[in-house]
Short mmCIF file of C-alpha atoms and ligand atoms in Angstrom, two decimals:
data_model
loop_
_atom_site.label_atom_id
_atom_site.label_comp_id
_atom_site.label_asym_id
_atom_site.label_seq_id
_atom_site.Cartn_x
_atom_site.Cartn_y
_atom_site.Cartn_z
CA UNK Y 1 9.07 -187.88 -50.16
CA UNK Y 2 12.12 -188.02 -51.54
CA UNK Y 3 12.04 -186.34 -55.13
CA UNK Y 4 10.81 -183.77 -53.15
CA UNK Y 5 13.56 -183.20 -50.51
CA UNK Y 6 16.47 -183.74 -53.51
CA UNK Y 7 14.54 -180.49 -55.36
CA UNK Y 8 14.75 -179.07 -52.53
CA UNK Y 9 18.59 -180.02 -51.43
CA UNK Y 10 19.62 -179.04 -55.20
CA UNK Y 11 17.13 -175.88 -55.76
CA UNK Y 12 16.57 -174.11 -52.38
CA UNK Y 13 18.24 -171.24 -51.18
CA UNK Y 14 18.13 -170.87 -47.72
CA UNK Y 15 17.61 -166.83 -47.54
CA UNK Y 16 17.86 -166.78 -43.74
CA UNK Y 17 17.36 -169.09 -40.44
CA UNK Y 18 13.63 -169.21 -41.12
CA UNK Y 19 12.98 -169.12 -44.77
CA UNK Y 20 13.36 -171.07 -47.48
CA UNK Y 21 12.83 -169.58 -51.75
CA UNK Y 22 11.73 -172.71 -53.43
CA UNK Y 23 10.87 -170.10 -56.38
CA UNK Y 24 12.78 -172.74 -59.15
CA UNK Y 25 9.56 -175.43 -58.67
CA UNK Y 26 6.81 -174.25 -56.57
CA UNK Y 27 6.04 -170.56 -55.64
CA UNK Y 28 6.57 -168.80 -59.24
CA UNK Y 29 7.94 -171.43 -61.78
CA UNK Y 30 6.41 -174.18 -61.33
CA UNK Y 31 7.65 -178.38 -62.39
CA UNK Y 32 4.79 -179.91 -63.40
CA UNK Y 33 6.18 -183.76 -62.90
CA UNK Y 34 7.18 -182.87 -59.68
CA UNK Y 35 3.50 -181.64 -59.16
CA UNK Y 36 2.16 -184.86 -60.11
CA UNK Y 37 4.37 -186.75 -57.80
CA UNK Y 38 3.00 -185.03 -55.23
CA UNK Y 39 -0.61 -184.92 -55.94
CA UNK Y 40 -0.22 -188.79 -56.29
CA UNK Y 41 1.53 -188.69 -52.71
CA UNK Y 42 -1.38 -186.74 -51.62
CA UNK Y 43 -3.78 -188.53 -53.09
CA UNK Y 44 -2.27 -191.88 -51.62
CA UNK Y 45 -1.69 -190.63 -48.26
CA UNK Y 46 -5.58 -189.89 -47.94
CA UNK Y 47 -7.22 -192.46 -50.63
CA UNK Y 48 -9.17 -193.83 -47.85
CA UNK Y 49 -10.60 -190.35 -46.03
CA UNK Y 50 -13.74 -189.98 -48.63
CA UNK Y 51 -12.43 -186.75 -49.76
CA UNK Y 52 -15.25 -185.08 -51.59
CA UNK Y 53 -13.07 -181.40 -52.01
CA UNK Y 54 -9.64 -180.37 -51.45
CA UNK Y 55 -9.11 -176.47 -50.36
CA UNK Y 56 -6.23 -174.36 -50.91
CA UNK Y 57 -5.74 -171.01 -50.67
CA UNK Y 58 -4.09 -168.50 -53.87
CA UNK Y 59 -1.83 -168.58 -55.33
CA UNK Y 60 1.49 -171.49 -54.76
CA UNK Y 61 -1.40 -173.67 -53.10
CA UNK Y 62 -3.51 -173.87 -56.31
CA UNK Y 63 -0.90 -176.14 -58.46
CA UNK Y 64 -0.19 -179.10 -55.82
CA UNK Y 65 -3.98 -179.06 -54.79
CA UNK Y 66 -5.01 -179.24 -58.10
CA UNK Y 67 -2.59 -182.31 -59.01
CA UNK Y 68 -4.25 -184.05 -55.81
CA UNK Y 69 -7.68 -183.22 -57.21
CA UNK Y 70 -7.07 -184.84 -59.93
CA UNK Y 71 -5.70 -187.85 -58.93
CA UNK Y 72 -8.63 -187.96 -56.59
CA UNK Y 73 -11.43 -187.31 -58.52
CA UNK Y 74 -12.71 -184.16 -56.86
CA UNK Y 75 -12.66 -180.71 -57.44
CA UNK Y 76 -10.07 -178.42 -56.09
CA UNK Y 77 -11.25 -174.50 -54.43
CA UNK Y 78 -9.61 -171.68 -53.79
CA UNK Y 79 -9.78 -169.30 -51.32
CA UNK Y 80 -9.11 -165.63 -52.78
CA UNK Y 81 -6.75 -163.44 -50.79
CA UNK Y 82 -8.68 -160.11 -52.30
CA UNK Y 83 -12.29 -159.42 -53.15
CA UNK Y 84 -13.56 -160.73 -56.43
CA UNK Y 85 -15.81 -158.51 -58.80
CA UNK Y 86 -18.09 -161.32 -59.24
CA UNK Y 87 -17.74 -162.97 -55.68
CA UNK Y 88 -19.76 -160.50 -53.10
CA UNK Y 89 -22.33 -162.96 -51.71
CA UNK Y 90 -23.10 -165.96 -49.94
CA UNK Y 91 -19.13 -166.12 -48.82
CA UNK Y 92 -17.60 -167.33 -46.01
CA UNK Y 93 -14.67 -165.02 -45.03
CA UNK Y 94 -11.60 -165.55 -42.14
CA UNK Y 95 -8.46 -163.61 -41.12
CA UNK Y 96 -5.75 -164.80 -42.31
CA UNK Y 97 -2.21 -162.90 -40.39
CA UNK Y 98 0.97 -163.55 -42.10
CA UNK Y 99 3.42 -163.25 -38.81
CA UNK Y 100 6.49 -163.53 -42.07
CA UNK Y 101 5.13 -160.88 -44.26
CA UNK Y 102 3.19 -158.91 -41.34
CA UNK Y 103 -0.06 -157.86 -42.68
CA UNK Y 104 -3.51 -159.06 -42.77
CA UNK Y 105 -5.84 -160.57 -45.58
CA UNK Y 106 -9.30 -161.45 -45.35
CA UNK Y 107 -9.78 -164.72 -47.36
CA UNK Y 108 -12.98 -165.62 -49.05
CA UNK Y 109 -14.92 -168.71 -50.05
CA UNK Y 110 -18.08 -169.08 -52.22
CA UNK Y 111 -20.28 -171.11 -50.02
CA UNK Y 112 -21.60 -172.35 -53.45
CA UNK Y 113 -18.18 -174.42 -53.01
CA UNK Y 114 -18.38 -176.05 -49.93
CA UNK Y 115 -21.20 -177.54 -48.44
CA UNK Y 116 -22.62 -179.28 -45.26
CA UNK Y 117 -21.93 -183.06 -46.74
CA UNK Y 118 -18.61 -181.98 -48.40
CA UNK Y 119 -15.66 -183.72 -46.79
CA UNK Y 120 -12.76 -181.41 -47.01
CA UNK Y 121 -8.97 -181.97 -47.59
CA UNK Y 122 -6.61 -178.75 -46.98
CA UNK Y 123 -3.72 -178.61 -49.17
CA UNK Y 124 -0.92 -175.70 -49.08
CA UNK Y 125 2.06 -175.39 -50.22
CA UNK Y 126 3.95 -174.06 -46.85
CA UNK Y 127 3.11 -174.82 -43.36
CA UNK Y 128 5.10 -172.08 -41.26
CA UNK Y 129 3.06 -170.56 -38.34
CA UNK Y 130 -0.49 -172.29 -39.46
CA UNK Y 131 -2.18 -169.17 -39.91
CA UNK Y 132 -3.79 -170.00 -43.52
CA UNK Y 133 -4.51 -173.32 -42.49
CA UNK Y 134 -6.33 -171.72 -39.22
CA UNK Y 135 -8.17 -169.69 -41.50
CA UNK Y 136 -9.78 -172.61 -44.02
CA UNK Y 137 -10.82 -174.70 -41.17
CA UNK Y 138 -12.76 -171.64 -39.61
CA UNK Y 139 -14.39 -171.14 -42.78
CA UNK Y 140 -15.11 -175.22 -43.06
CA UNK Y 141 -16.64 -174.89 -39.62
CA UNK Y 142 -18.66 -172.00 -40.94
CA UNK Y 143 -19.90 -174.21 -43.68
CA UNK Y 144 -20.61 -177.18 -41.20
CA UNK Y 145 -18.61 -179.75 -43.64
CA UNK Y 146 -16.14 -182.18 -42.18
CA UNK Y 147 -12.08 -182.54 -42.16
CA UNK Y 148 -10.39 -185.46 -44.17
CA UNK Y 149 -7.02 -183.46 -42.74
CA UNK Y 150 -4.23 -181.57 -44.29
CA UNK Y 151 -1.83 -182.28 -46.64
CA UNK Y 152 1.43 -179.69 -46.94
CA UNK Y 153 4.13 -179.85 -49.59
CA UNK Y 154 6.61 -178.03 -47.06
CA UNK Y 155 6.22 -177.48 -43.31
CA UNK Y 156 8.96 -175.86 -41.44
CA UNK Y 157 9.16 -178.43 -38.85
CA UNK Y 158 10.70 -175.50 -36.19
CA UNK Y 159 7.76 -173.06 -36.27
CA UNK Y 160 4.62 -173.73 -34.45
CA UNK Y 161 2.08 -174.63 -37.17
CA UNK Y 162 2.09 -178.37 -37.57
CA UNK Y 163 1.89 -178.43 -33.87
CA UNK Y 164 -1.15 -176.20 -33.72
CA UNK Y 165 -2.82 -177.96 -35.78
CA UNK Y 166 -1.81 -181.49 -34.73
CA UNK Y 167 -2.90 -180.89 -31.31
CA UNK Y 168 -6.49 -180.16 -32.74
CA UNK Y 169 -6.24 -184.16 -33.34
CA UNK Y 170 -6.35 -183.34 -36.87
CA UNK Y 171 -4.11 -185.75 -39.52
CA UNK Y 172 -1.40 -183.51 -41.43
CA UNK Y 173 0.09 -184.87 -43.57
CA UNK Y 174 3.38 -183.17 -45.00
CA UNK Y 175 5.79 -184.33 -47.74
CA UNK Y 176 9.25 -183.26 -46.54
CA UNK Y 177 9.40 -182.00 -42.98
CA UNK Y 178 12.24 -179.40 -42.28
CA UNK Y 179 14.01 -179.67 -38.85
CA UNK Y 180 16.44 -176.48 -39.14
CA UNK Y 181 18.14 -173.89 -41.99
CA UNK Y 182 20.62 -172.64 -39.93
CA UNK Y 183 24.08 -172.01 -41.41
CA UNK Y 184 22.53 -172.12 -44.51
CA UNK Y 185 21.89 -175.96 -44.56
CA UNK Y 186 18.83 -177.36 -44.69
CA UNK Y 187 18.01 -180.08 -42.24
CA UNK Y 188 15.26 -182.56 -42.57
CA UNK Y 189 13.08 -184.38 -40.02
CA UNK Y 190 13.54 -187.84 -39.63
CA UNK Y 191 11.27 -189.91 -42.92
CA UNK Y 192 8.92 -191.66 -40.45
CA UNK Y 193 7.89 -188.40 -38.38
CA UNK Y 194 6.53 -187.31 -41.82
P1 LIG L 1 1.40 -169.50 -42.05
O1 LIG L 1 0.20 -169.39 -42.93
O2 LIG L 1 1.84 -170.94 -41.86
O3 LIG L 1 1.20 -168.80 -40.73
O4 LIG L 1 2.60 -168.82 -42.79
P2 LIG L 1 3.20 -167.36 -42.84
O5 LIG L 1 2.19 -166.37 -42.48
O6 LIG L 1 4.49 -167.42 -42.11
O7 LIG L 1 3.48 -167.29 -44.41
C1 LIG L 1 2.95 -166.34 -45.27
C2 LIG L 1 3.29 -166.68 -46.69
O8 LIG L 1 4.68 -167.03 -46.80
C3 LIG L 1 2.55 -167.85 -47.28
O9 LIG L 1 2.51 -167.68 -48.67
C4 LIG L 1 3.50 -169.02 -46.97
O10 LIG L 1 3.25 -170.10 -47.83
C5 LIG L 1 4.81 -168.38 -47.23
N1 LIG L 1 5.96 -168.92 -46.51
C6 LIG L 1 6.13 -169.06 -45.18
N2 LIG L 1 7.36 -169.50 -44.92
C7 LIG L 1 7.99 -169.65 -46.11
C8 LIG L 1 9.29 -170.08 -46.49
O11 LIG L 1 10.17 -170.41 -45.69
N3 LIG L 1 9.54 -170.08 -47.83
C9 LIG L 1 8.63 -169.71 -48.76
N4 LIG L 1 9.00 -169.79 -50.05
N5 LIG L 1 7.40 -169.31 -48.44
C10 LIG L 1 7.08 -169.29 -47.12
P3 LIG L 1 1.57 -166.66 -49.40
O12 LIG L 1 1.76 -165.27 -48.93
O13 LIG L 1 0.18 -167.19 -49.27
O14 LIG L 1 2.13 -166.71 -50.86
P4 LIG L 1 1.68 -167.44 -52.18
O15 LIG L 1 0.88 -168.66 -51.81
O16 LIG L 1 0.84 -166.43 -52.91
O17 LIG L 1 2.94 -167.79 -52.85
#
């Protein structure tokens, strides 16, 4: 997508080999016509998959997810990273280990949310190791609904999460694909591997 990569060429700053702040449009201020470029791509990419929900997880998931939702029609869930006052029953829960940050949250889902005939669409913003992704599809499994795939704004192209979850046969489907940030440059993957 290639409004996407140019934010990302002109606004990222590539803070070391394996991490890119993208803090200018998508993980604390936030562009809201870039966000509706990208829930259109979304929502085009998997117009045909019957989505009936799209899942993210809080908090830099919720505003592309919810641009996709609304192109698609269907509501858009979020899994919480801490407990909720009003959210202590009926949930489906996972693990969720951030290998960047190093610690461990248990996400939760209101299985008032998700149900047996839903079919599911994961959206998140970055696709580094997998782990969050990992962590909605166990809790989709849980529920018994089905997989339209997943849709990531970013992936980093060099870690091992679009592989993981590729080789589950599952479709992901990510808007700009990053091959390398060493030397401070940001390379991406070649447009038709995306
Ligand atoms: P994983 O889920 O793919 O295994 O990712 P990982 O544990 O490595 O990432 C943990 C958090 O860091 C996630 O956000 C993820 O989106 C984010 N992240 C991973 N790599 C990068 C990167 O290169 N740049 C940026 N900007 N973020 C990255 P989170 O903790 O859920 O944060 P948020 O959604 O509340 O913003």
């Amino acid at each position: 997508m290639k409004t996407l990569k140019d934010k990302i060429v002109a606004e990222g700053k590539v803070l070391s080999d394996t991490v890119l702040k993208v803090d200018s449009f998508l993980n604390h201020q936030i562009d809201p016509q870039l966000m509706k470029e990208i829930g259109e791509e979304f929502a085009s990419r998997f117009q045909n998959a019957g989505v009936t929900k799209i899942i993210t997880i809080e908090s830099s998931g919720i505003a592309p997810a919810t641009m996709a939702g609304l192109l698609l029609n269907v509501p858009v869930v979020f899994a919480r990273k801490r407990k909720s006052l009003t959210l202590s029953e009926n949930l489906y829960t996972a693990k969720v280990h951030s290998f960047t940050k190093k610690e461990t949250n248990e996400i939760s889902i209101s299985g008032d949310f998700i149900q047996q005939d839903d079919v599911v669409l994961i959206i998140d913003d970055f696709l580094a190791n997998g782990q969050a992704v990992l962590g909605l599809l166990d809790m989709i499994e849980q529920a018994e609904a089905n997989l339209a795939g997943v849709g990531i704004v970013i992936e980093k192209g060099f870690q091992t999460g679009g592989q993981l979850i590729r080789d589950r046969g599952i479709q992901v489907e990510s808007l700009a694909i990053i091959d390398s940030l060493q030397n401070g440059q940001v390379e991406f993957a070649e447009e038709n591997s995306n």
